[in-house]
Short mmCIF file of C-alpha atoms in Angstrom, two decimals:
data_model
loop_
_atom_site.label_atom_id
_atom_site.label_comp_id
_atom_site.label_asym_id
_atom_site.label_seq_id
_atom_site.Cartn_x
_atom_site.Cartn_y
_atom_site.Cartn_z
CA UNK A 1 0.18 0.24 0.04
CA UNK A 2 1.49 3.42 -0.98
CA UNK A 3 1.13 6.68 1.52
CA UNK A 4 1.10 9.66 0.77
CA UNK A 5 1.32 12.64 2.91
CA UNK A 6 0.51 16.14 3.33
CA UNK A 7 0.98 18.28 6.51
CA UNK A 8 -1.23 21.08 7.95
CA UNK A 9 0.79 24.07 9.84
CA UNK A 10 0.22 27.18 11.06
CA UNK A 11 0.26 29.45 14.21
CA UNK A 12 -1.59 28.44 17.58
CA UNK A 13 -5.13 28.41 17.07
CA UNK A 14 -5.06 28.79 13.20
CA UNK A 15 -7.62 26.05 13.08
CA UNK A 16 -5.46 23.12 12.24
CA UNK A 17 -6.56 20.71 13.82
CA UNK A 18 -10.49 21.26 12.94
CA UNK A 19 -9.59 21.29 9.71
CA UNK A 20 -8.44 17.55 9.54
CA UNK A 21 -11.14 16.85 12.14
CA UNK A 22 -13.05 17.69 9.52
CA UNK A 23 -12.00 15.60 6.74
CA UNK A 24 -10.66 13.04 8.06
CA UNK A 25 -12.38 9.27 7.86
CA UNK A 26 -11.15 8.54 11.26
CA UNK A 27 -11.49 10.19 14.31
CA UNK A 28 -8.52 12.32 14.54
CA UNK A 29 -5.72 10.93 16.32
CA UNK A 30 -5.26 14.45 18.36
CA UNK A 31 -2.28 14.99 20.67
CA UNK A 32 -4.03 18.10 22.60
CA UNK A 33 -3.29 19.02 25.86
CA UNK A 34 -4.90 21.24 28.28
CA UNK A 35 -3.86 24.62 28.09
CA UNK A 36 -2.10 25.96 31.10
CA UNK A 37 -1.37 29.77 30.54
CA UNK A 38 -4.48 31.17 31.20
CA UNK A 39 -3.92 34.00 28.21
CA UNK A 40 -3.61 30.84 26.00
CA UNK A 41 -7.01 29.20 27.56
CA UNK A 42 -9.10 32.06 26.39
CA UNK A 43 -7.90 31.23 23.04
CA UNK A 44 -8.22 27.86 23.21
CA UNK A 45 -9.06 25.19 26.10
CA UNK A 46 -5.98 22.47 24.55
CA UNK A 47 -3.17 22.88 22.31
CA UNK A 48 -1.94 20.18 19.69
CA UNK A 49 1.64 19.36 21.88
CA UNK A 50 3.10 16.63 19.11
CA UNK A 51 0.53 16.40 15.77
CA UNK A 52 -2.83 16.02 14.57
CA UNK A 53 -2.82 13.07 12.64
CA UNK A 54 -6.03 12.32 10.23
CA UNK A 55 -6.66 10.09 6.77
CA UNK A 56 -8.49 9.85 3.95
CA UNK A 57 -8.43 6.38 2.40
CA UNK A 58 -8.30 6.48 -1.51
CA UNK A 59 -8.48 2.64 -2.39
CA UNK A 60 -7.00 -0.46 -1.23
CA UNK A 61 -3.28 0.80 -2.00
CA UNK A 62 -3.67 4.63 -1.79
CA UNK A 63 -3.94 6.30 1.58
CA UNK A 64 -3.50 10.08 2.55
CA UNK A 65 -2.25 11.31 5.64
CA UNK A 66 -2.88 14.74 7.13
CA UNK A 67 -0.63 16.01 9.36
CA UNK A 68 -0.90 18.74 11.92
CA UNK A 69 1.79 20.56 13.45
CA UNK A 70 1.59 21.73 17.21
CA UNK A 71 0.96 25.70 16.67
CA UNK A 72 3.19 26.22 19.23
CA UNK A 73 7.37 27.57 18.49
CA UNK A 74 8.06 25.30 21.74
CA UNK A 75 6.85 22.26 19.90
CA UNK A 76 8.66 23.71 16.46
CA UNK A 77 11.49 20.84 16.48
CA UNK A 78 8.24 18.20 15.65
CA UNK A 79 7.89 20.57 11.96
CA UNK A 80 10.88 19.36 10.56
CA UNK A 81 10.45 15.74 11.55
CA UNK A 82 6.83 16.05 9.81
CA UNK A 83 7.78 17.87 7.02
CA UNK A 84 9.82 14.88 5.85
CA UNK A 85 8.47 13.21 2.74
CA UNK A 86 5.47 15.63 2.80
CA UNK A 87 3.55 16.29 -0.58
CA UNK A 88 2.50 19.43 -0.19
CA UNK A 89 1.78 21.86 2.65
CA UNK A 90 -1.19 24.23 3.53
CA UNK A 91 -0.44 27.13 5.87
CA UNK A 92 -3.68 27.82 7.99
CA UNK A 93 -4.15 31.42 9.14
CA UNK A 94 -6.44 33.00 11.04
CA UNK A 95 -8.15 35.72 8.89
CA UNK A 96 -9.04 37.50 12.36
CA UNK A 97 -5.62 37.51 13.88
CA UNK A 98 -3.29 39.94 12.54
CA UNK A 99 -1.18 39.29 15.88
CA UNK A 100 -0.58 35.90 13.75
CA UNK A 101 0.19 37.16 10.69
CA UNK A 102 3.61 37.43 10.76
CA UNK A 103 4.29 33.92 12.74
CA UNK A 104 1.85 32.78 9.76
CA UNK A 105 4.64 34.12 7.29
CA UNK A 106 7.62 33.06 9.03
CA UNK A 107 6.34 28.94 9.41
CA UNK A 108 5.45 29.46 5.70
CA UNK A 109 8.92 30.53 5.08
CA UNK A 110 10.51 27.81 7.55
CA UNK A 111 8.37 24.92 5.98
CA UNK A 112 9.47 26.66 2.20
CA UNK A 113 12.76 25.80 3.42
CA UNK A 114 12.28 22.44 4.43
CA UNK A 115 11.12 21.13 1.46
CA UNK A 116 10.82 22.29 -2.18
CA UNK A 117 7.15 21.24 -1.86
CA UNK A 118 3.94 22.73 -3.49
CA UNK A 119 1.79 24.74 -0.91
CA UNK A 120 -1.29 27.02 -0.65
CA UNK A 121 -2.15 29.21 2.46
CA UNK A 122 -5.80 28.71 3.53
CA UNK A 123 -7.39 31.61 5.00
CA UNK A 124 -9.11 30.52 7.86
CA UNK A 125 -12.41 31.85 9.56
CA UNK A 126 -13.47 33.49 7.27
CA UNK A 127 -17.02 33.52 8.35
CA UNK A 128 -16.18 35.65 11.62
CA UNK A 129 -16.83 39.53 11.43
CA UNK A 130 -13.50 40.90 11.39
CA UNK A 131 -11.97 38.51 9.16
CA UNK A 132 -9.36 40.45 6.63
CA UNK A 133 -10.41 39.53 3.36
CA UNK A 134 -8.05 37.51 0.94
CA UNK A 135 -7.17 39.84 -0.91
CA UNK A 136 -5.75 42.36 2.25
CA UNK A 137 -4.16 39.35 3.37
CA UNK A 138 -2.03 38.34 0.03
CA UNK A 139 -0.91 41.98 0.45
CA UNK A 140 -0.48 41.41 4.30
CA UNK A 141 1.57 38.25 4.38
CA UNK A 142 3.11 39.33 1.18
CA UNK A 143 1.65 35.67 -0.86
CA UNK A 144 3.14 36.22 -4.22
CA UNK A 145 0.80 35.98 -6.94
CA UNK A 146 1.22 32.70 -8.33
CA UNK A 147 0.58 30.84 -4.90
CA UNK A 148 -2.98 30.04 -4.22
CA UNK A 149 -4.63 31.35 -0.96
CA UNK A 150 -7.84 30.55 -0.47
CA UNK A 151 -10.97 31.54 1.43
CA UNK A 152 -11.79 28.58 4.04
CA UNK A 153 -13.98 27.67 7.35
CA UNK A 154 -12.20 24.79 9.03
CA UNK A 155 -14.68 23.57 10.53
CA UNK A 156 -16.84 23.52 7.28
CA UNK A 157 -15.94 19.93 4.97
CA UNK A 158 -16.63 21.35 1.38
CA UNK A 159 -14.56 24.40 2.05
CA UNK A 160 -11.96 22.01 3.73
CA UNK A 161 -12.08 19.57 0.40
CA UNK A 162 -11.94 22.57 -1.86
CA UNK A 163 -8.54 23.61 -0.09
CA UNK A 164 -7.07 19.94 -0.07
CA UNK A 165 -8.17 19.90 -3.89
CA UNK A 166 -6.34 23.47 -4.76
CA UNK A 167 -3.03 21.80 -3.06
CA UNK A 168 -3.06 18.53 -5.25
CA UNK A 169 -3.86 20.48 -8.09
CA UNK A 170 -1.06 22.92 -7.30
CA UNK A 171 1.04 19.51 -6.82
CA UNK A 172 -0.18 18.09 -10.32
CA UNK A 173 0.84 22.03 -12.05
CA UNK A 174 3.98 21.09 -10.51
CA UNK A 175 4.91 17.78 -12.06
CA UNK A 176 4.32 18.56 -15.59
CA UNK A 177 6.19 22.34 -15.33
CA UNK B 1 -14.82 44.28 5.45
CA UNK B 2 -13.36 46.53 8.26
CA UNK B 3 -9.22 46.00 8.51
CA UNK B 4 -8.40 45.90 12.40
CA UNK B 5 -5.50 45.27 14.23
CA UNK B 6 -2.21 46.73 15.99
CA UNK B 7 0.75 48.39 14.62
CA UNK B 8 2.88 46.26 16.33
CA UNK B 9 1.60 43.38 14.05
CA UNK B 10 0.96 45.76 10.50
CA UNK B 11 2.80 48.61 10.54
CA UNK B 12 1.33 52.06 8.72
CA UNK B 13 3.53 51.32 6.23
CA UNK B 14 2.71 47.77 5.70
CA UNK B 15 -1.26 49.70 6.23
CA UNK B 16 -0.06 52.47 3.29
CA UNK B 17 1.37 49.70 0.54
CA UNK B 18 -1.83 47.25 1.28
CA UNK B 19 -4.24 50.76 0.70
CA UNK B 20 -2.23 51.74 -1.93
CA UNK B 21 -2.08 48.60 -3.67
CA UNK B 22 -6.09 47.75 -3.35
CA UNK B 23 -6.47 51.60 -4.67
CA UNK B 24 -9.03 52.37 -1.30
CA UNK B 25 -11.46 55.10 -0.48
CA UNK B 26 -12.02 54.83 3.46
CA UNK B 27 -10.77 56.21 6.38
CA UNK B 28 -7.69 54.70 9.18
CA UNK B 29 -8.39 55.02 12.38
CA UNK B 30 -5.23 55.05 14.93
CA UNK B 31 -6.20 54.79 18.69
CA UNK B 32 -4.46 54.76 22.19
CA UNK B 33 -3.79 51.17 22.99
CA UNK B 34 -5.94 50.08 26.41
CA UNK B 35 -3.99 47.17 28.69
CA UNK B 36 -6.89 44.75 29.15
CA UNK B 37 -5.02 42.68 30.90
CA UNK B 38 -5.17 39.62 28.97
CA UNK B 39 -2.97 38.83 26.10
CA UNK B 40 -3.54 37.82 22.44
CA UNK B 41 -2.80 34.70 20.05
CA UNK B 42 1.27 35.74 19.85
CA UNK B 43 1.24 36.08 24.12
CA UNK B 44 1.72 39.96 23.54
CA UNK B 45 -0.32 42.48 26.14
CA UNK B 46 -3.97 42.64 24.40
CA UNK B 47 -4.22 46.28 23.72
CA UNK B 48 -7.81 47.43 23.33
CA UNK B 49 -8.88 50.55 21.15
CA UNK B 50 -9.49 53.45 23.65
CA UNK B 51 -9.31 57.53 22.34
CA UNK B 52 -8.81 57.82 18.56
CA UNK B 53 -5.06 59.63 18.32
CA UNK B 54 -5.14 60.08 14.46
CA UNK B 55 -7.28 59.60 11.42
CA UNK B 56 -5.88 58.94 7.52
CA UNK B 57 -8.15 59.52 4.78
CA UNK B 58 -7.63 57.74 1.36
CA UNK B 59 -9.11 58.50 -2.24
CA UNK B 60 -9.01 55.69 -4.75
CA UNK B 61 -5.40 54.15 -3.11
CA UNK B 62 -4.02 58.38 -2.70
CA UNK B 63 -3.56 59.76 0.41
CA UNK B 64 -6.29 62.88 0.51
CA UNK B 65 -6.31 63.67 4.63
CA UNK B 66 -4.35 63.53 7.75
CA UNK B 67 -5.06 64.99 11.23
CA UNK B 68 -3.89 64.21 14.58
CA UNK B 69 -6.81 64.56 17.14
CA UNK B 70 -4.60 66.88 19.93
CA UNK B 71 -4.17 69.33 16.62
CA UNK B 72 -6.65 71.53 15.27
CA UNK B 73 -5.63 70.90 11.52
CA UNK B 74 -7.84 73.58 10.17
CA UNK B 75 -6.15 75.81 7.62
CA UNK B 76 -4.81 78.68 9.65
CA UNK B 77 -3.23 76.08 11.79
CA UNK B 78 -1.85 74.72 8.64
CA UNK B 79 -1.50 77.83 7.43
CA UNK B 80 0.61 79.69 10.70
CA UNK B 81 2.71 75.86 10.83
CA UNK B 82 3.90 76.19 7.26
CA UNK B 83 4.96 80.02 8.43
CA UNK B 84 2.58 81.58 6.24
CA UNK B 85 0.86 83.20 8.67
CA UNK B 86 2.13 84.57 11.96
CA UNK B 87 0.97 83.45 15.19
CA UNK B 88 -0.55 87.13 15.19
CA UNK B 89 -2.01 86.74 12.03
CA UNK B 90 -3.37 83.74 13.00
CA UNK B 91 -5.07 84.57 15.93
CA UNK B 92 -6.82 87.55 14.49
CA UNK B 93 -8.13 85.27 11.30
CA UNK B 94 -9.72 82.93 13.64
CA UNK B 95 -11.59 85.17 15.61
CA UNK B 96 -12.46 86.83 12.36
CA UNK B 97 -13.43 83.86 9.88
CA UNK B 98 -14.66 82.13 12.78
CA UNK B 99 -16.83 78.99 10.96
CA UNK B 100 -15.82 79.78 7.44
CA UNK B 101 -15.11 76.60 6.15
CA UNK B 102 -11.09 76.27 4.63
CA UNK B 103 -12.25 76.62 1.15
CA UNK B 104 -13.61 79.51 2.29
CA UNK B 105 -10.95 80.85 3.65
CA UNK B 106 -8.52 79.89 1.42
CA UNK B 107 -9.89 82.22 -1.45
CA UNK B 108 -10.44 84.72 0.88
CA UNK B 109 -6.87 84.89 1.94
CA UNK B 110 -5.47 84.24 -1.80
CA UNK B 111 -7.62 86.97 -2.90
CA UNK B 112 -6.39 89.03 -0.20
CA UNK B 113 -2.85 88.48 -1.60
CA UNK B 114 -1.71 86.60 1.82
CA UNK B 115 -0.97 83.75 0.63
CA UNK B 116 -0.72 82.05 -3.05
CA UNK B 117 -2.72 78.79 -4.15
CA UNK B 118 0.55 76.91 -4.56
CA UNK B 119 0.86 77.96 -0.95
CA UNK B 120 -2.12 76.96 0.53
CA UNK B 121 -1.71 73.59 -1.87
CA UNK B 122 1.81 72.39 -0.24
CA UNK B 123 1.60 73.61 3.31
CA UNK B 124 -1.60 71.34 3.38
CA UNK B 125 0.23 68.68 1.43
CA UNK B 126 3.71 68.99 3.96
CA UNK B 127 1.00 69.22 7.28
CA UNK B 128 -0.26 65.92 5.63
CA UNK B 129 3.07 64.37 5.04
CA UNK B 130 4.30 65.67 8.84
CA UNK B 131 1.47 63.65 10.38
CA UNK B 132 1.83 60.70 7.97
CA UNK B 133 5.29 60.13 8.56
CA UNK B 134 4.95 61.19 12.81
CA UNK B 135 2.33 58.31 12.53
CA UNK B 136 4.72 55.64 10.83
CA UNK B 137 6.70 55.49 14.57
CA UNK B 138 4.14 54.73 16.14
CA UNK B 139 4.13 50.63 16.33
CA UNK B 140 1.85 49.98 19.98
CA UNK B 141 -1.39 51.38 18.84
CA UNK B 142 -4.59 49.55 17.46
CA UNK B 143 -6.18 50.50 14.24
CA UNK B 144 -9.61 50.08 12.11
CA UNK B 145 -9.73 50.75 8.45
CA UNK B 146 -13.36 51.03 7.47
CA UNK B 147 -14.17 51.56 3.46
CA UNK B 148 -16.08 54.55 1.96
CA UNK B 149 -15.54 57.49 4.94
CA UNK B 150 -14.17 60.53 3.99
CA UNK B 151 -13.55 63.76 5.28
CA UNK B 152 -15.32 66.85 6.43
CA UNK B 153 -16.25 68.99 3.24
CA UNK B 154 -14.80 72.05 4.16
CA UNK B 155 -11.87 70.71 4.53
CA UNK B 156 -9.46 71.07 1.42
CA UNK B 157 -7.85 67.53 -0.23
CA UNK B 158 -4.91 67.35 -1.67
CA UNK B 159 -4.17 64.18 -3.48
CA UNK B 160 -0.56 62.53 -2.21
CA UNK B 161 0.33 59.76 -4.33
CA UNK B 162 1.11 57.21 -1.40
CA UNK B 163 4.15 55.35 -3.13
CA UNK B 164 6.33 58.71 -2.64
CA UNK B 165 5.09 58.12 1.05
CA UNK B 166 6.23 55.09 2.18
CA UNK B 167 9.11 54.80 0.22
CA UNK B 168 9.83 58.61 2.23
CA UNK B 169 8.49 57.03 5.39
CA UNK B 170 10.21 53.64 5.30
CA UNK B 171 13.80 55.70 4.55
CA UNK B 172 12.71 58.02 7.86
CA UNK B 173 12.25 54.54 9.59
CA UNK B 174 15.32 52.99 8.56
CA UNK B 175 17.34 55.94 9.46
CA UNK B 176 15.52 56.15 12.71
CA UNK B 177 16.57 52.19 13.14
CA UNK B 178 20.38 53.21 12.14
CA UNK B 179 20.80 55.53 14.57
CA UNK B 180 18.81 53.53 17.73
CA UNK B 181 21.30 50.63 16.37
CA UNK B 182 24.09 52.94 16.91
CA UNK B 183 23.31 54.61 19.85
CA UNK B 184 21.30 51.23 21.48
CA UNK B 185 22.60 52.28 24.82
CA UNK B 186 21.56 55.35 26.18
CA UNK B 187 23.73 54.18 29.32
CA UNK B 188 26.70 55.23 27.48
CA UNK B 189 29.03 58.63 28.17
CA UNK B 190 30.19 61.02 25.71
CA UNK B 191 33.62 62.48 25.86
CA UNK B 192 35.35 65.69 24.10
CA UNK B 193 38.28 64.23 21.27
CA UNK B 194 41.25 64.91 20.90
CA UNK B 195 41.96 68.65 20.63
CA UNK B 196 38.02 69.74 21.20
CA UNK B 197 39.07 73.27 20.17
CA UNK B 198 39.91 72.84 17.10
CA UNK B 199 37.28 70.62 15.79
CA UNK B 200 34.80 73.18 17.37
CA UNK B 201 36.29 76.37 15.59
CA UNK B 202 34.07 77.71 13.36
CA UNK B 203 31.16 75.49 13.80
CA UNK B 204 27.53 76.30 13.85
CA UNK B 205 25.37 74.09 16.59
CA UNK B 206 21.95 75.11 16.87
CA UNK B 207 20.65 75.44 20.83
CA UNK B 208 19.47 71.98 21.55
CA UNK B 209 23.14 70.79 20.21
CA UNK B 210 24.61 72.92 22.41
CA UNK B 211 22.93 72.25 25.75
CA UNK B 212 23.93 68.58 24.97
CA UNK B 213 27.41 69.21 24.23
CA UNK B 214 27.80 71.26 27.76
CA UNK B 215 26.66 68.41 29.49
CA UNK B 216 29.62 66.54 28.08
CA UNK B 217 31.75 64.34 30.23
CA UNK B 218 32.71 61.01 30.87
CA UNK B 219 30.58 61.39 34.14
CA UNK B 220 26.94 61.63 32.19
CA UNK B 221 25.84 59.50 31.00
CA UNK B 222 23.74 60.09 27.38
CA UNK B 223 20.74 59.01 29.43
CA UNK B 224 21.18 61.73 32.20
CA UNK B 225 21.98 64.55 29.70
CA UNK B 226 18.63 64.06 27.69
CA UNK B 227 16.84 63.83 31.37
CA UNK B 228 18.99 67.20 32.19
CA UNK B 229 17.34 69.16 29.42
CA UNK B 230 14.19 67.42 29.19
CA UNK B 231 14.79 65.42 25.40
CA UNK B 232 12.93 62.32 24.26
CA UNK B 233 15.36 59.31 23.60
CA UNK B 234 15.28 60.24 19.92
CA UNK B 235 15.55 63.56 20.26
CA UNK B 236 19.04 62.15 22.14
CA UNK B 237 20.05 59.97 20.07
CA UNK B 238 19.59 62.17 16.82
CA UNK B 239 21.79 64.81 18.28
CA UNK B 240 24.59 62.73 19.56
CA UNK B 241 24.48 61.06 16.21
CA UNK B 242 25.12 64.16 14.29
CA UNK B 243 27.28 65.26 17.00
CA UNK B 244 29.72 62.26 16.84
CA UNK B 245 29.75 62.08 12.84
CA UNK B 246 31.16 65.24 12.53
CA UNK B 247 33.61 64.41 15.01
CA UNK B 248 32.74 66.87 17.78
CA UNK B 249 31.97 64.37 20.65
CA UNK B 250 32.98 60.38 21.27
CA UNK B 251 30.90 57.58 22.81
CA UNK B 252 32.70 55.81 24.95
CA UNK B 253 31.12 52.47 25.07
CA UNK B 254 31.24 49.96 27.49
CA UNK B 255 33.66 47.03 26.99
CA UNK B 256 31.22 44.03 27.32
CA UNK B 257 28.56 45.80 24.41
CA UNK B 258 31.10 44.37 21.91
CA UNK B 259 31.13 41.18 23.29
CA UNK B 260 27.51 40.50 23.96
CA UNK B 261 27.20 41.09 20.00
CA UNK B 262 29.39 39.00 19.31
CA UNK B 263 27.80 35.92 21.19
CA UNK B 264 24.58 36.89 19.78
CA UNK B 265 25.84 36.53 16.29
CA UNK B 266 27.33 33.68 17.21
CA UNK B 267 24.18 32.24 18.57
CA UNK B 268 22.07 32.69 15.61
CA UNK B 269 18.19 31.59 14.91
CA UNK B 270 15.94 29.50 13.54
CA UNK B 271 14.20 31.07 11.00
CA UNK B 272 17.72 32.95 9.91
CA UNK B 273 19.32 29.37 8.81
CA UNK B 274 17.04 27.69 6.04
CA UNK B 275 17.12 23.64 6.46
CA UNK B 276 18.41 21.17 4.37
CA UNK B 277 16.13 20.40 1.59
CA UNK B 278 14.66 17.47 2.51
CA UNK B 279 14.02 14.66 -0.46
CA UNK B 280 10.96 15.05 -2.27
CA UNK B 281 8.94 12.22 -2.48
CA UNK B 282 8.39 10.28 -5.82
CA UNK B 283 5.16 9.98 -6.45
CA UNK B 284 3.76 9.52 -9.78
CA UNK B 285 0.65 11.52 -11.57
CA UNK B 286 -1.82 9.11 -11.33
CA UNK B 287 -1.66 9.05 -7.47
CA UNK B 288 -2.50 12.32 -7.41
CA UNK B 289 -4.88 12.54 -10.10
CA UNK B 290 -6.11 9.66 -7.95
CA UNK B 291 -6.25 11.54 -4.60
CA UNK B 292 -8.30 14.32 -6.56
CA UNK B 293 -10.85 12.19 -8.08
CA UNK B 294 -11.53 11.05 -4.37
CA UNK B 295 -11.51 13.94 -2.72
CA UNK B 296 -14.27 15.16 -5.26
CA UNK B 297 -16.38 12.24 -4.00
CA UNK B 298 -16.33 12.97 -0.99
CA UNK B 299 -19.72 15.26 -0.08
#
């Protein structure tokens, strides 16, 4: 059986776990732990400390694994391990939290340095009233025009599916180039 | 959809660039930051928007007006600041033309030969730019951009291309950064070079510079000199930098500074050195196509 892997990365609380949970056919193997710092607790109650793990079975011979990276910097030693052998990666950005944009850009650059694989940027929480539009986010994050920056609502399966499809199209284009 | 955030995460330069590139019309408001006691997603103290400190207006990606809330900002104030009206003239004018719009006032001043049309336009432009360059040095304030809003009717709008503002603003910021980096530590002292008399001969210094020079002594730190002269950190840095570049004073650096800098450079950090590129997986086109088909079939 062949397995392929995609990595979902992004800052703390950007929606990586929810993204995987929305589309995985198995209960996400989540390594979330209760958040200890009060300030982080306000964002969410649990955070991913090692990785999230989801699966989509294509057929008897092919399985797609989705790995979510831990969002907090103190677990970033895991990133390089998770990036190994990935087919492509998705950078999740919380569109309503501009304080995380710089961190998102830094994570994007780090992952680009790990492997020259295709990637897309998912502008999550587009249903939020304070969300920055994808056009504004592209300028804010200095995303080049040829990189896909896609609107996303991580708890909506169709939205997640569309982001994954766009990444696969990019991978395909990359192969054909 | 409003754009909101904090200048420490998204600087004024970046905001101007965004507004310029997207050709926006609207108002950028900058507020006093009120600590909420909470932390944001990046663990920095959360600042809620307090009272408005400044507003900048844009029309189709061009800067058209700017105002600081603690300044009057009408045409009389603008011309007074530009030296086109004396303090006394400004006072009298304010009494006489109470309630008149800037546009009506400009027409009266021009027809009375107080000022020319160019004086008005240039003074407004300079006034707006001074405000924007000042705002570009702010780095802690909450902001909010709302599409559509325009300044009050009575204001004279002078459209200014943002490209130049961004370039000049960035240049000024860079200069400030350079000076700050050069004189990072205000606990250093100043001393005169050898043969100070020769060096000072024929040199014309401003009052502020003389005030600093009068305190130069290996016993006084730059911080103490600033305090004595009631100067901000940036003001004292700028003056000391100028004096040092002119060879009129020397900075006595603590020896540990160099070692600390070396240690910091040697330490490096994540992100500065990209990791070694990994081997890409050998995946066939067929695999990707099958993945696409599978995802498409998911509802």
